[in-house]
Amino acid sequence: MTTWLRSLTLLSACAVSLAFAASASAQTYVYPQRGQSPQQQEFDRGQCYSWAVQQSGFDPANPRVATAPPPMQSAPQGGLFRGAAGGAALGAVGGAIGGNAGEGAAIGAGVGALFGLMRRAEWHEQQEQQQQNYASQQQWALSQGHANYNRAFGTCMAGRGYTVS
């Protein structure tokens, strides 16, 4: 189940990355409808660039996203040894009741160590999942910022008499 979830998350992150790459590299084409000169076109592009950055809060020349990274949690301490010690103590008690404390302690230590390793592996998996989610959120925010900028830029240029595609 967890491998399937990890694969799905990775696939989603790749899809968002590809969508962002396609939108980020997409060039905006502008055609002057009113016979504007090349100098006027460059002036209008500059004015609309500034206006679109102001309106959208996104600058395609300096793309930044203001989201905090996920908090780093410390790994569970003493997973293998702590689990083994706890399991050995519990196994010794159970073994003493059954007549062989040493065998019970050995079995308990093995089971406790196994559970300690499983707890640490689960923690690592959760950390990896958080990092993947963070990367996906960053890509989505960049994609949204770029789309908002493009809409604002197109609106400005259209208002100045250009066909934008």
C-alpha positions as a Python dict, from the first residue, in 0.01 Angstrom:
ca = {
    (1, 'M'): (0, 0, 0),
    (2, 'T'): (271, 250, 93),
    (3, 'T'): (470, 176, -223),
    (4, 'W'): (156, 240, -426),
    (5, 'L'): (96, 570, -243),
    (6, 'R'): (459, 676, -293),
    (7, 'S'): (437, 596, -665),
    (8, 'L'): (113, 792, -697),
    (9, 'T'): (265, 1093, -521),
    (10, 'L'): (576, 1082, -738),
    (11, 'L'): (363, 1054, -1051),
    (12, 'S'): (155, 1355, -940),
    (13, 'A'): (467, 1560, -873),
    (14, 'C'): (601, 1475, -1220),
    (15, 'A'): (273, 1573, -1384),
    (16, 'V'): (269, 1908, -1205),
    (17, 'S'): (635, 1964, -1300),
    (18, 'L'): (561, 1891, -1666),
    (19, 'A'): (260, 2122, -1663),
    (20, 'F'): (467, 2398, -1508),
    (21, 'A'): (752, 2347, -1754),
    (22, 'A'): (508, 2367, -2045),
    (23, 'S'): (341, 2683, -1915),
    (24, 'A'): (668, 2846, -1812),
    (25, 'S'): (825, 2792, -2152),
    (26, 'A'): (513, 2895, -2342),
    (27, 'Q'): (583, 3218, -2521),
    (28, 'T'): (318, 3487, -2545),
    (29, 'Y'): (263, 3608, -2900),
    (30, 'V'): (150, 3966, -2947),
    (31, 'Y'): (27, 4117, -3273),
    (32, 'P'): (-35, 4492, -3314),
    (33, 'Q'): (-394, 4552, -3431),
    (34, 'R'): (-357, 4929, -3468),
    (35, 'G'): (-29, 4940, -3660),
    (36, 'Q'): (188, 5016, -3356),
    (37, 'S'): (558, 5063, -3435),
    (38, 'P'): (820, 4818, -3298),
    (39, 'Q'): (931, 5090, -3056),
    (40, 'Q'): (573, 5135, -2931),
    (41, 'Q'): (536, 4758, -2900),
    (42, 'E'): (848, 4735, -2679),
    (43, 'F'): (728, 5027, -2468),
    (44, 'D'): (385, 4866, -2425),
    (45, 'R'): (541, 4528, -2342),
    (46, 'G'): (752, 4692, -2071),
    (47, 'Q'): (456, 4878, -1926),
    (48, 'C'): (237, 4567, -1930),
    (49, 'Y'): (514, 4356, -1781),
    (50, 'S'): (538, 4593, -1483),
    (51, 'W'): (161, 4613, -1447),
    (52, 'A'): (118, 4234, -1468),
    (53, 'V'): (386, 4179, -1203),
    (54, 'Q'): (215, 4431, -978),
    (55, 'Q'): (-131, 4281, -1031),
    (56, 'S'): (-36, 3913, -1009),
    (57, 'G'): (240, 3937, -750),
    (58, 'F'): (450, 3708, -972),
    (59, 'D'): (760, 3806, -1167),
    (60, 'P'): (846, 3549, -1437),
    (61, 'A'): (1201, 3688, -1451),
    (62, 'N'): (1241, 3613, -1079),
    (63, 'P'): (991, 3338, -988),
    (64, 'R'): (959, 3288, -615),
    (65, 'V'): (702, 3116, -402),
    (66, 'A'): (644, 3220, -44),
    (67, 'T'): (557, 2892, 127),
    (68, 'A'): (743, 2762, 427),
    (69, 'P'): (910, 2422, 406),
    (70, 'P'): (759, 2147, 617),
    (71, 'P'): (889, 2128, 973),
    (72, 'M'): (1157, 1869, 1027),
    (73, 'Q'): (1074, 1625, 1303),
    (74, 'S'): (1339, 1430, 1484),
    (75, 'A'): (1366, 1061, 1418),
    (76, 'P'): (1234, 825, 1683),
    (77, 'Q'): (1522, 764, 1920),
    (78, 'G'): (1667, 420, 1985),
    (79, 'G'): (1431, 233, 1756),
    (80, 'L'): (1620, -96, 1732),
    (81, 'F'): (1785, -105, 2074),
    (82, 'R'): (1501, 51, 2268),
    (83, 'G'): (1255, -190, 2112),
    (84, 'A'): (1488, -483, 2182),
    (85, 'A'): (1535, -382, 2546),
    (86, 'G'): (1163, -337, 2603),
    (87, 'G'): (1086, -661, 2425),
    (88, 'A'): (1349, -849, 2623),
    (89, 'A'): (1207, -725, 2953),
    (90, 'L'): (855, -817, 2852),
    (91, 'G'): (974, -1150, 2712),
    (92, 'A'): (1166, -1230, 3033),
    (93, 'V'): (854, -1177, 3241),
    (94, 'G'): (649, -1390, 3005),
    (95, 'G'): (924, -1652, 2990),
    (96, 'A'): (954, -1661, 3370),
    (97, 'I'): (584, -1735, 3393),
    (98, 'G'): (628, -2010, 3135),
    (99, 'G'): (941, -2148, 3301),
    (100, 'N'): (1222, -2019, 3074),
    (101, 'A'): (1301, -1651, 3126),
    (102, 'G'): (1610, -1655, 2899),
    (103, 'E'): (1424, -1790, 2597),
    (104, 'G'): (1137, -1546, 2654),
    (105, 'A'): (1383, -1257, 2679),
    (106, 'A'): (1552, -1358, 2352),
    (107, 'I'): (1224, -1387, 2167),
    (108, 'G'): (1103, -1058, 2319),
    (109, 'A'): (1426, -882, 2220),
    (110, 'G'): (1391, -997, 1859),
    (111, 'V'): (1028, -893, 1835),
    (112, 'G'): (1099, -558, 2005),
    (113, 'A'): (1389, -486, 1770),
    (114, 'L'): (1169, -567, 1472),
    (115, 'F'): (900, -327, 1590),
    (116, 'G'): (1164, -59, 1653),
    (117, 'L'): (1293, -96, 1296),
    (118, 'M'): (940, -82, 1159),
    (119, 'R'): (868, 237, 1354),
    (120, 'R'): (1185, 402, 1216),
    (121, 'A'): (1105, 291, 859),
    (122, 'E'): (755, 436, 893),
    (123, 'W'): (903, 765, 1017),
    (124, 'H'): (1137, 781, 715),
    (125, 'E'): (845, 713, 483),
    (126, 'Q'): (642, 995, 640),
    (127, 'Q'): (934, 1236, 604),
    (128, 'E'): (974, 1145, 238),
    (129, 'Q'): (601, 1193, 183),
    (130, 'Q'): (616, 1539, 342),
    (131, 'Q'): (904, 1642, 117),
    (132, 'Q'): (722, 1521, -193),
    (133, 'N'): (408, 1708, -92),
    (134, 'Y'): (611, 2023, -34),
    (135, 'A'): (773, 1995, -379),
    (136, 'S'): (431, 1947, -539),
    (137, 'Q'): (292, 2251, -358),
    (138, 'Q'): (588, 2461, -473),
    (139, 'Q'): (542, 2355, -836),
    (140, 'W'): (168, 2421, -819),
    (141, 'A'): (223, 2769, -669),
    (142, 'L'): (477, 2855, -942),
    (143, 'S'): (239, 2734, -1209),
    (144, 'Q'): (-48, 2940, -1064),
    (145, 'G'): (171, 3248, -1037),
    (146, 'H'): (280, 3218, -1398),
    (147, 'A'): (-78, 3167, -1517),
    (148, 'N'): (-196, 3473, -1322),
    (149, 'Y'): (88, 3681, -1467),
    (150, 'N'): (5, 3567, -1823),
    (151, 'R'): (-363, 3660, -1777),
    (152, 'A'): (-271, 4005, -1645),
    (153, 'F'): (-13, 4064, -1920),
    (154, 'G'): (-260, 3955, -2191),
    (155, 'T'): (-531, 4180, -2048),
    (156, 'C'): (-298, 4479, -2046),
    (157, 'M'): (-174, 4421, -2401),
    (158, 'A'): (-527, 4366, -2530),
    (159, 'G'): (-630, 4693, -2366),
    (160, 'R'): (-350, 4867, -2558),
    (161, 'G'): (-471, 4736, -2893),
    (162, 'Y'): (-287, 4405, -2942),
    (163, 'T'): (-406, 4054, -3021),
    (164, 'V'): (-251, 3818, -2764),
    (165, 'S'): (-221, 3440, -2786),
}
